[in-house]
Amino acid sequence: MLYKQEHHIFREAFKRFVAEHITPNVDAWEEAGEVSRDAWRAMGEYGFLLPWLPEKYGGYAADFLYSVIIMDEICHAGAVGFFAPLHSEIVAPYIMTYGSEEQKTEWLPKAASGECILAVAMSEPNAGSDLASLKCRAELDGGEWVLNGTKTFISNGGTADLTIVAAKTERGVKDSSAISLFLVPSTAPGYRVGSRFSKMGLHSQDTAEIILDECRIPANMILGERGKGFKYLMNKLQQERIVLTIQAQAMSEKMLEMTVNYAKDRKAFGQSVASMQHNAFKIAKMATEINIGRAYLDSLVFRHMKGDNIVTEVSMAKSWVAEMANRVAYDCVQLHGGYGYMEEYPICRFARDIRIFSIFGGTTEVMNLIIARSMGVI
Ligand SMILES: Cc1cc2nc3c(=O)[nH]c(=O)nc-3n(C[C@H](O)[C@H](O)[C@H](O)COP(=O)(O)OP(=O)(O)OC[C@H]3O[C@@H](n4cnc5c(N)ncnc54)[C@H](O)[C@@H]3O)c2cc1C
């Protein structure tokens, strides 16, 4: 119902792109700790970055389902560490919604072509779930903003050309109205990439620390209005969390598919591992949960595209799907036996990579807080 013929055709075309430009390179990216610039440029060249972008900025004004398809297929390919979805669906929309015409014209065409990689830096060593307590400061000095602070766990942080940085602009203001957003190019004086983190999973993702040490940017690099940064971040959470839910859902589907194929083939005690009733029921239960996840997600994608305010429902989906996908990962590794623990089998990487989905973009506990608050029980 949701997807039309043109979406199905697009999915097939994107799958061919993935088979040619992504799948053969994933192992090398995992080894290198980052995705090659060539892949970003190829995505841009074929129109797979920011597909929703209006034509005047170099995009195709495609509906959100095209973005969903791109995210699905990147995840199905085991390339979730390629954070094109963060770039296209989380960071660029801030510029589109809150940027000045000058900022949009300057940065969005380059983001769509893959020339400019985007990141967003909210988290700090002592401010993750409790974002309003961030310490990074921005002060006006003549015609420039001067930023000081350390941002941590920043996805695309090692390679980003432009990062949206959340910083406090008001002294003596305790609440979140002290926060503003800035567009900070990696070429700005005082901008430095710190540690690149060695992580449990997402090995091809260049998650890094960003250090701003007397970092100077022109006054017109503030994004939107001064003091509105926290509000902007909150306004975009629905989009950010639906994007993460889509990825976790797609990964759960692929994990089950790989596992069913493996377990049907693998023999023990004279029969296939899948046909043993305990395992068959485990598979049936996973398939049921995955289908429930997809049905709920599709309904939210539809409402999101209509512009409904569904922050609570998206929080429910993010929390449930991420936890469900982690249960699926555990059971799928188990069904692979020892082979599931071997790098040679893709389930091994999927199981590592899925773990973060109940943590980043707001933890499961933070999702539960939002849900509970919306019900008036907290
Ligand atoms: C791989 C990776 C990529 C990331 N990418 C980015 C990025 O691109 N940009 C960015 O800005 N950030 C990014 N982050 C940061 C991420 O969003 C935070 O790690 C996350 O929000 C949690 O914050 P924290 O790590 O400080 O944990 P904390 O906030 O210290 O939480 C620790 C634990 O306490 C729980 N907790 C906290 N508050 C409550 C509460 N009120 N009630 C109950 N439990 C609570 C949490 O759920 C968690 O279990 C990334 C993190 C990782 C690991």
CSV table of C-alpha atoms and ligand atoms in Angstrom, one decimal:
chain,number,residue,atom,x,y,z
A,1,MET,CA,0.0,0.0,0.0
A,2,LEU,CA,2.7,2.5,1.1
A,3,TYR,CA,5.1,1.6,-1.6
A,4,LYS,CA,4.3,2.2,-5.3
A,5,GLN,CA,5.7,0.7,-8.4
A,6,GLU,CA,8.3,3.4,-8.7
A,7,HIS,CA,9.6,2.7,-5.2
A,8,HIS,CA,10.0,-1.0,-6.1
A,9,ILE,CA,11.9,-0.1,-9.2
A,10,PHE,CA,14.1,2.2,-7.2
A,11,ARG,CA,14.8,-0.5,-4.7
A,12,GLU,CA,16.0,-2.8,-7.4
A,13,ALA,CA,18.2,-0.1,-8.9
A,14,PHE,CA,19.7,0.8,-5.4
A,15,LYS,CA,20.3,-2.9,-4.7
A,16,ARG,CA,22.4,-3.1,-7.9
A,17,PHE,CA,24.3,0.0,-6.8
A,18,VAL,CA,24.9,-1.6,-3.4
A,19,ALA,CA,26.2,-4.8,-5.0
A,20,GLU,CA,28.6,-2.9,-7.1
A,21,HIS,CA,29.8,0.0,-4.9
A,22,ILE,CA,29.2,-1.1,-1.3
A,23,THR,CA,29.2,-4.8,-0.6
A,24,PRO,CA,32.6,-5.5,-2.2
A,25,ASN,CA,34.2,-2.7,0.0
A,26,VAL,CA,32.7,-3.3,3.4
A,27,ASP,CA,35.5,-5.5,4.7
A,28,ALA,CA,38.2,-2.9,3.6
A,29,TRP,CA,36.2,-0.1,5.3
A,30,GLU,CA,35.9,-2.2,8.5
A,31,GLU,CA,39.7,-2.7,8.4
A,32,ALA,CA,40.4,1.0,7.6
A,33,GLY,CA,38.0,2.3,10.3
A,34,GLU,CA,36.2,4.5,7.8
A,35,VAL,CA,34.3,4.5,4.6
A,36,SER,CA,36.2,5.7,1.5
A,37,ARG,CA,35.4,9.1,0.0
A,38,ASP,CA,34.9,7.3,-3.3
A,39,ALA,CA,31.8,5.6,-1.9
A,40,TRP,CA,30.4,8.9,-0.7
A,41,ARG,CA,31.0,10.5,-4.1
A,42,ALA,CA,29.4,7.5,-5.9
A,43,MET,CA,26.3,7.8,-3.7
A,44,GLY,CA,26.2,11.5,-4.5
A,45,GLU,CA,26.7,10.9,-8.2
A,46,TYR,CA,23.8,8.5,-8.5
A,47,GLY,CA,21.5,10.7,-6.4
A,48,PHE,CA,21.4,8.5,-3.3
A,49,LEU,CA,22.4,11.2,-0.8
A,50,LEU,CA,19.7,13.6,0.4
A,51,PRO,CA,17.2,12.2,-2.1
A,52,TRP,CA,14.5,14.5,-0.6
A,53,LEU,CA,16.5,17.7,-1.3
A,54,PRO,CA,14.6,20.2,-3.5
A,55,GLU,CA,15.9,20.4,-7.1
A,56,LYS,CA,17.1,24.0,-6.7
A,57,TYR,CA,19.8,22.7,-4.3
A,58,GLY,CA,20.7,19.7,-6.5
A,59,GLY,CA,18.3,17.0,-5.2
A,60,TYR,CA,15.4,15.0,-6.5
A,61,ALA,CA,12.7,16.1,-4.1
A,62,ALA,CA,11.9,12.4,-3.5
A,63,ASP,CA,9.5,11.3,-0.8
A,64,PHE,CA,10.7,9.8,2.4
A,65,LEU,CA,10.1,6.2,1.2
A,66,TYR,CA,13.1,6.5,-1.1
A,67,SER,CA,15.2,7.3,2.0
A,68,VAL,CA,13.7,4.3,3.8
A,69,ILE,CA,14.7,2.1,0.9
A,70,ILE,CA,18.2,3.4,0.9
A,71,MET,CA,18.5,2.8,4.6
A,72,ASP,CA,17.0,-0.7,4.4
A,73,GLU,CA,19.4,-1.8,1.7
A,74,ILE,CA,22.5,-0.4,3.3
A,75,CYS,CA,21.6,-2.3,6.4
A,76,HIS,CA,20.7,-5.5,4.5
A,77,ALA,CA,24.2,-5.3,2.9
A,78,GLY,CA,25.8,-5.4,6.4
A,79,ALA,CA,27.2,-1.9,5.8
A,80,VAL,CA,25.4,-0.1,8.7
A,81,GLY,CA,28.7,1.5,9.6
A,82,PHE,CA,28.4,3.6,6.4
A,83,PHE,CA,26.6,6.6,8.0
A,84,ALA,CA,25.0,8.0,4.9
A,85,PRO,CA,21.7,7.9,6.7
A,86,LEU,CA,23.0,10.2,9.5
A,87,HIS,CA,24.4,12.6,6.8
A,88,SER,CA,21.3,12.6,4.6
A,89,GLU,CA,18.4,12.1,7.0
A,90,ILE,CA,19.6,13.5,10.3
A,91,VAL,CA,22.1,16.3,9.8
A,92,ALA,CA,21.2,17.8,6.4
A,93,PRO,CA,17.5,18.3,7.4
A,94,TYR,CA,18.7,20.7,10.2
A,95,ILE,CA,20.3,22.9,7.5
A,96,MET,CA,17.3,22.6,5.3
A,97,THR,CA,14.9,23.6,8.1
A,98,TYR,CA,16.9,26.1,10.1
A,99,GLY,CA,19.6,27.3,7.7
A,100,SER,CA,19.7,30.7,6.0
A,101,GLU,CA,19.3,30.8,2.2
A,102,GLU,CA,23.1,31.5,2.0
A,103,GLN,CA,23.9,28.4,4.2
A,104,LYS,CA,21.6,26.2,2.2
A,105,THR,CA,23.1,27.3,-1.1
A,106,GLU,CA,26.6,26.9,0.2
A,107,TRP,CA,26.3,23.4,1.9
A,108,LEU,CA,23.4,21.4,0.7
A,109,PRO,CA,24.5,20.9,-2.9
A,110,LYS,CA,28.0,19.7,-1.6
A,111,ALA,CA,26.3,17.4,0.9
A,112,ALA,CA,24.1,15.9,-1.9
A,113,SER,CA,27.2,15.3,-4.2
A,114,GLY,CA,29.1,13.6,-1.4
A,115,GLU,CA,31.8,16.3,-1.5
A,116,CYS,CA,31.0,17.4,2.0
A,117,ILE,CA,30.4,14.8,4.8
A,118,LEU,CA,28.1,15.9,7.6
A,119,ALA,CA,28.1,15.2,11.3
A,120,VAL,CA,26.2,16.5,14.4
A,121,ALA,CA,28.0,17.0,17.7
A,122,MET,CA,25.7,17.2,20.7
A,123,SER,CA,27.2,14.7,23.2
A,124,GLU,CA,30.1,15.6,25.5
A,125,PRO,CA,32.1,13.5,27.9
A,126,ASN,CA,29.7,14.5,30.7
A,127,ALA,CA,26.5,15.2,28.8
A,128,GLY,CA,24.8,12.4,26.9
A,129,SER,CA,21.3,11.6,27.9
A,130,ASP,CA,21.2,14.9,29.8
A,131,LEU,CA,22.0,17.1,26.9
A,132,ALA,CA,20.9,20.3,28.5
A,133,SER,CA,24.0,20.1,30.8
A,134,LEU,CA,26.5,20.4,28.0
A,135,LYS,CA,29.5,22.6,28.6
A,136,CYS,CA,30.8,23.6,25.2
A,137,ARG,CA,30.7,27.4,24.9
A,138,ALA,CA,30.4,29.9,22.1
A,139,GLU,CA,31.2,33.6,22.6
A,140,LEU,CA,31.0,36.4,20.1
A,141,ASP,CA,34.3,38.2,19.5
A,142,GLY,CA,34.1,40.9,17.0
A,143,GLY,CA,32.7,39.4,13.8
A,144,GLU,CA,33.3,35.8,14.9
A,145,TRP,CA,32.0,33.1,17.2
A,146,VAL,CA,34.7,31.5,19.3
A,147,LEU,CA,33.9,27.9,20.4
A,148,ASN,CA,35.5,26.0,23.2
A,149,GLY,CA,34.7,22.5,24.3
A,150,THR,CA,35.0,18.8,23.6
A,151,LYS,CA,32.4,16.7,21.8
A,152,THR,CA,32.6,12.9,22.1
A,153,PHE,CA,31.3,9.9,20.3
A,154,ILE,CA,30.7,11.9,17.1
A,155,SER,CA,29.6,9.7,14.2
A,156,ASN,CA,31.4,10.6,10.9
A,157,GLY,CA,33.6,12.7,13.3
A,158,GLY,CA,36.9,11.6,11.8
A,159,THR,CA,36.0,12.5,8.2
A,160,ALA,CA,33.3,15.2,8.5
A,161,ASP,CA,33.8,18.4,6.5
A,162,LEU,CA,31.0,20.2,8.3
A,163,THR,CA,29.6,19.5,11.8
A,164,ILE,CA,26.6,21.0,13.5
A,165,VAL,CA,27.8,21.8,17.0
A,166,ALA,CA,25.6,22.5,20.0
A,167,ALA,CA,27.1,25.1,22.3
A,168,LYS,CA,26.0,27.4,25.1
A,169,THR,CA,25.8,31.1,24.1
A,170,GLU,CA,24.3,32.6,27.2
A,171,ARG,CA,26.0,33.1,30.5
A,172,GLY,CA,24.0,32.9,33.7
A,173,VAL,CA,21.1,31.2,31.9
A,174,LYS,CA,20.6,27.7,33.5
A,175,ASP,CA,17.9,26.3,31.3
A,176,SER,CA,18.1,24.9,27.7
A,177,SER,CA,17.5,28.3,26.2
A,178,ALA,CA,21.2,28.9,26.5
A,179,ILE,CA,22.0,26.5,23.7
A,180,SER,CA,22.6,27.5,20.1
A,181,LEU,CA,23.6,25.5,17.0
A,182,PHE,CA,26.6,26.3,14.8
A,183,LEU,CA,27.9,25.1,11.4
A,184,VAL,CA,31.5,24.4,12.0
A,185,PRO,CA,33.7,23.4,9.0
A,186,SER,CA,36.6,21.1,9.7
A,187,THR,CA,38.9,23.8,8.2
A,188,ALA,CA,38.0,26.3,10.9
A,189,PRO,CA,41.0,27.4,12.9
A,190,GLY,CA,40.9,25.6,16.3
A,191,TYR,CA,38.9,22.6,15.1
A,192,ARG,CA,40.6,19.3,15.7
A,193,VAL,CA,39.7,15.6,15.5
A,194,GLY,CA,40.7,14.0,18.8
A,195,SER,CA,40.6,10.2,19.5
A,196,ARG,CA,39.0,7.9,17.0
A,197,PHE,CA,37.3,5.4,19.2
A,198,SER,CA,37.9,1.7,19.1
A,199,LYS,CA,34.4,0.2,19.4
A,200,MET,CA,32.6,-3.0,20.0
A,201,GLY,CA,31.0,-2.7,16.6
A,202,LEU,CA,30.5,-0.3,13.6
A,203,HIS,CA,34.1,-0.7,12.8
A,204,SER,CA,33.8,1.1,9.5
A,205,GLN,CA,32.3,4.1,11.2
A,206,ASP,CA,34.8,6.8,12.1
A,207,THR,CA,33.3,7.7,15.5
A,208,ALA,CA,35.5,10.4,16.9
A,209,GLU,CA,36.1,13.1,19.5
A,210,ILE,CA,36.0,16.7,18.2
A,211,ILE,CA,38.0,19.3,20.0
A,212,LEU,CA,37.2,23.0,19.7
A,213,ASP,CA,40.0,25.0,21.1
A,214,GLU,CA,39.4,28.7,20.5
A,215,CYS,CA,37.7,27.6,17.3
A,216,ARG,CA,36.8,30.6,15.2
A,217,ILE,CA,33.9,30.8,12.7
A,218,PRO,CA,32.2,33.8,11.1
A,219,ALA,CA,29.2,35.2,12.9
A,220,ASN,CA,26.9,34.1,10.2
A,221,MET,CA,27.7,30.4,10.8
A,222,ILE,CA,25.1,30.3,13.6
A,223,LEU,CA,22.2,27.9,12.6
A,224,GLY,CA,18.8,29.5,13.0
A,225,GLU,CA,18.2,31.8,16.0
A,226,ARG,CA,20.5,32.3,19.0
A,227,GLY,CA,19.2,30.4,22.0
A,228,LYS,CA,16.9,28.1,20.0
A,229,GLY,CA,19.3,25.2,19.6
A,230,PHE,CA,17.7,22.9,22.2
A,231,LYS,CA,14.3,23.5,20.7
A,232,TYR,CA,15.7,22.7,17.2
A,233,LEU,CA,17.3,19.5,18.5
A,234,MET,CA,14.0,18.4,20.1
A,235,ASN,CA,12.0,19.2,17.0
A,236,LYS,CA,14.2,16.9,14.9
A,237,LEU,CA,14.2,14.0,17.3
A,238,GLN,CA,11.2,12.4,15.7
A,239,GLN,CA,13.1,12.2,12.4
A,240,GLU,CA,16.3,11.1,14.0
A,241,ARG,CA,14.6,8.3,15.9
A,242,ILE,CA,12.5,7.0,13.1
A,243,VAL,CA,15.7,6.8,11.0
A,244,LEU,CA,17.4,4.7,13.7
A,245,THR,CA,14.4,2.5,14.0
A,246,ILE,CA,14.3,1.8,10.3
A,247,GLN,CA,18.0,0.7,10.4
A,248,ALA,CA,17.4,-1.6,13.4
A,249,GLN,CA,14.3,-3.1,11.8
A,250,ALA,CA,16.2,-3.7,8.5
A,251,MET,CA,19.0,-5.4,10.3
A,252,SER,CA,16.7,-7.7,12.2
A,253,GLU,CA,15.1,-8.8,8.9
A,254,LYS,CA,18.5,-9.6,7.4
A,255,MET,CA,19.7,-11.4,10.5
A,256,LEU,CA,16.7,-13.7,10.4
A,257,GLU,CA,17.0,-14.3,6.7
A,258,MET,CA,20.7,-15.3,7.0
A,259,THR,CA,19.9,-17.5,10.0
A,260,VAL,CA,17.0,-19.4,8.4
A,261,ASN,CA,19.2,-20.2,5.4
A,262,TYR,CA,22.0,-21.3,7.6
A,263,ALA,CA,19.9,-23.4,10.0
A,264,LYS,CA,18.0,-25.1,7.2
A,265,ASP,CA,21.3,-26.3,5.8
A,266,ARG,CA,23.2,-27.1,8.9
A,267,LYS,CA,22.7,-30.7,10.1
A,268,ALA,CA,23.0,-32.2,13.6
A,269,PHE,CA,21.7,-35.5,14.9
A,270,GLY,CA,20.6,-36.4,11.4
A,271,GLN,CA,18.3,-33.4,10.8
A,272,SER,CA,18.5,-29.8,10.0
A,273,VAL,CA,19.1,-27.4,12.9
A,274,ALA,CA,16.1,-25.4,11.8
A,275,SER,CA,13.7,-28.3,11.9
A,276,MET,CA,14.3,-29.1,15.6
A,277,GLN,CA,11.1,-28.0,17.2
A,278,HIS,CA,12.8,-25.7,19.8
A,279,ASN,CA,14.7,-23.9,17.0
A,280,ALA,CA,11.7,-23.8,14.6
A,281,PHE,CA,9.7,-22.1,17.3
A,282,LYS,CA,12.5,-19.7,18.1
A,283,ILE,CA,12.5,-18.8,14.4
A,284,ALA,CA,8.7,-18.5,14.3
A,285,LYS,CA,8.8,-16.2,17.3
A,286,MET,CA,11.5,-14.0,15.7
A,287,ALA,CA,9.6,-13.8,12.4
A,288,THR,CA,6.5,-12.8,14.3
A,289,GLU,CA,8.2,-10.0,16.3
A,290,ILE,CA,10.0,-8.8,13.1
A,291,ASN,CA,6.7,-8.6,11.3
A,292,ILE,CA,5.1,-6.7,14.2
A,293,GLY,CA,8.0,-4.3,14.1
A,294,ARG,CA,7.7,-3.7,10.3
A,295,ALA,CA,3.9,-3.2,10.5
A,296,TYR,CA,4.2,-0.6,13.3
A,297,LEU,CA,7.2,1.1,11.6
A,298,ASP,CA,5.3,1.4,8.3
A,299,SER,CA,2.4,3.0,10.1
A,300,LEU,CA,4.7,5.5,11.7
A,301,VAL,CA,6.5,6.2,8.4
A,302,PHE,CA,3.1,7.0,6.9
A,303,ARG,CA,2.2,9.3,9.7
A,304,HIS,CA,5.6,10.9,9.7
A,305,MET,CA,5.3,11.7,6.0
A,306,LYS,CA,1.9,13.3,6.7
A,307,GLY,CA,3.6,15.6,9.2
A,308,ASP,CA,1.9,14.2,12.3
A,309,ASN,CA,3.5,14.8,15.7
A,310,ILE,CA,4.3,11.2,16.7
A,311,VAL,CA,7.3,11.7,19.0
A,312,THR,CA,5.9,9.4,21.6
A,313,GLU,CA,5.0,6.6,19.2
A,314,VAL,CA,8.4,6.9,17.5
A,315,SER,CA,10.0,6.7,20.9
A,316,MET,CA,8.0,3.5,21.5
A,317,ALA,CA,9.2,2.1,18.1
A,318,LYS,CA,12.8,3.1,18.7
A,319,SER,CA,12.9,1.5,22.1
A,320,TRP,CA,11.0,-1.7,21.1
A,321,VAL,CA,12.6,-2.4,17.7
A,322,ALA,CA,16.1,-1.8,19.0
A,323,GLU,CA,15.6,-4.2,21.9
A,324,MET,CA,13.8,-6.7,19.6
A,325,ALA,CA,16.7,-6.6,17.1
A,326,ASN,CA,19.1,-7.3,19.9
A,327,ARG,CA,17.1,-10.3,21.0
A,328,VAL,CA,17.1,-11.5,17.4
A,329,ALA,CA,20.9,-11.0,17.1
A,330,TYR,CA,21.4,-13.1,20.3
A,331,ASP,CA,19.2,-15.9,19.0
A,332,CYS,CA,20.6,-15.8,15.5
A,333,VAL,CA,24.2,-16.2,16.7
A,334,GLN,CA,23.0,-19.1,18.9
A,335,LEU,CA,21.4,-20.8,15.9
A,336,HIS,CA,24.7,-20.5,14.0
A,337,GLY,CA,26.5,-22.3,16.9
A,338,GLY,CA,30.3,-21.7,16.9
A,339,TYR,CA,30.2,-20.4,13.3
A,340,GLY,CA,28.1,-17.4,14.5
A,341,TYR,CA,31.1,-16.3,16.5
A,342,MET,CA,33.4,-16.3,13.5
A,343,GLU,CA,34.1,-13.2,11.4
A,344,GLU,CA,33.6,-15.3,8.3
A,345,TYR,CA,29.9,-15.4,9.0
A,346,PRO,CA,28.1,-12.0,8.6
A,347,ILE,CA,25.9,-12.6,11.6
A,348,CYS,CA,28.9,-12.0,13.7
A,349,ARG,CA,29.3,-8.4,12.5
A,350,PHE,CA,25.5,-7.8,12.6
A,351,ALA,CA,25.3,-8.9,16.2
A,352,ARG,CA,28.1,-6.5,17.2
A,353,ASP,CA,26.7,-3.6,15.1
A,354,ILE,CA,23.1,-3.9,16.4
A,355,ARG,CA,24.1,-3.4,20.1
A,356,ILE,CA,24.4,0.4,19.8
A,357,PHE,CA,20.9,0.9,18.6
A,358,SER,CA,19.4,0.8,22.1
A,359,ILE,CA,22.0,3.4,23.2
A,360,PHE,CA,22.6,6.1,20.6
A,361,GLY,CA,20.0,8.7,19.5
A,362,GLY,CA,18.5,8.4,23.0
A,363,THR,CA,18.8,5.2,25.1
A,364,THR,CA,15.9,2.8,25.7
A,365,GLU,CA,15.6,4.3,29.2
A,366,VAL,CA,15.3,7.8,27.8
A,367,MET,CA,12.7,6.6,25.3
A,368,ASN,CA,10.8,5.1,28.3
A,369,LEU,CA,11.0,8.5,30.1
A,370,ILE,CA,9.4,10.2,27.1
A,371,ILE,CA,6.7,7.6,26.9
A,372,ALA,CA,6.0,7.7,30.6
A,373,ARG,CA,5.9,11.5,30.6
A,374,SER,CA,3.5,11.6,27.8
A,375,MET,CA,1.2,9.4,29.9
A,376,GLY,CA,1.5,11.7,32.9
A,377,VAL,CA,2.9,9.0,35.1
A,378,ILE,CA,6.1,10.8,35.8
B,1,LIG,C1,28.8,4.7,18.4
B,1,LIG,C2,28.2,5.9,18.9
B,1,LIG,C3,27.8,6.9,18.0
B,1,LIG,C4,27.3,8.1,18.5
B,1,LIG,N1,27.1,9.2,17.6
B,1,LIG,C5,26.7,10.4,18.1
B,1,LIG,C6,26.7,11.5,17.3
B,1,LIG,O1,26.9,11.4,16.1
B,1,LIG,N2,26.4,12.7,17.8
B,1,LIG,C7,26.2,12.9,19.2
B,1,LIG,O2,26.0,14.0,19.6
B,1,LIG,N3,26.2,11.8,20.0
B,1,LIG,C8,26.5,10.6,19.5
B,1,LIG,N4,26.6,9.5,20.4
B,1,LIG,C9,26.3,9.7,21.8
B,1,LIG,C10,25.0,9.0,22.2
B,1,LIG,O3,23.9,9.6,21.7
B,1,LIG,C11,25.1,8.9,23.7
B,1,LIG,O4,26.1,7.9,24.1
B,1,LIG,C12,23.7,8.5,24.3
B,1,LIG,O5,22.8,9.5,24.2
B,1,LIG,C13,23.9,8.1,25.8
B,1,LIG,O6,24.6,9.1,26.5
B,1,LIG,P1,25.8,8.6,27.5
B,1,LIG,O7,26.7,7.7,26.7
B,1,LIG,O8,26.4,9.9,28.0
B,1,LIG,O9,25.1,7.8,28.6
B,1,LIG,P2,24.5,8.3,30.0
B,1,LIG,O10,23.7,9.5,29.7
B,1,LIG,O11,25.7,8.5,31.0
B,1,LIG,O12,23.7,7.1,30.5
B,1,LIG,C14,24.2,5.9,31.1
B,1,LIG,C15,23.1,5.0,31.5
B,1,LIG,O13,22.1,5.7,32.4
B,1,LIG,C16,20.9,5.6,31.8
B,1,LIG,N5,20.1,6.9,32.2
B,1,LIG,C17,20.5,8.1,32.0
B,1,LIG,N6,19.5,9.0,32.4
B,1,LIG,C18,18.5,8.2,32.9
B,1,LIG,C19,17.3,8.4,33.5
B,1,LIG,N7,16.8,9.7,33.7
B,1,LIG,N8,16.5,7.4,33.9
B,1,LIG,C20,17.0,6.1,33.7
B,1,LIG,N9,18.1,5.8,33.2
B,1,LIG,C21,18.9,6.8,32.8
B,1,LIG,C22,21.1,5.5,30.3
B,1,LIG,O14,19.9,5.0,29.7
B,1,LIG,C23,22.2,4.6,30.3
B,1,LIG,O15,21.8,3.3,30.4
B,1,LIG,C24,27.1,8.3,19.9
B,1,LIG,C25,27.4,7.2,20.8
B,1,LIG,C26,28.0,6.1,20.3
B,1,LIG,C27,28.4,5.0,21.3
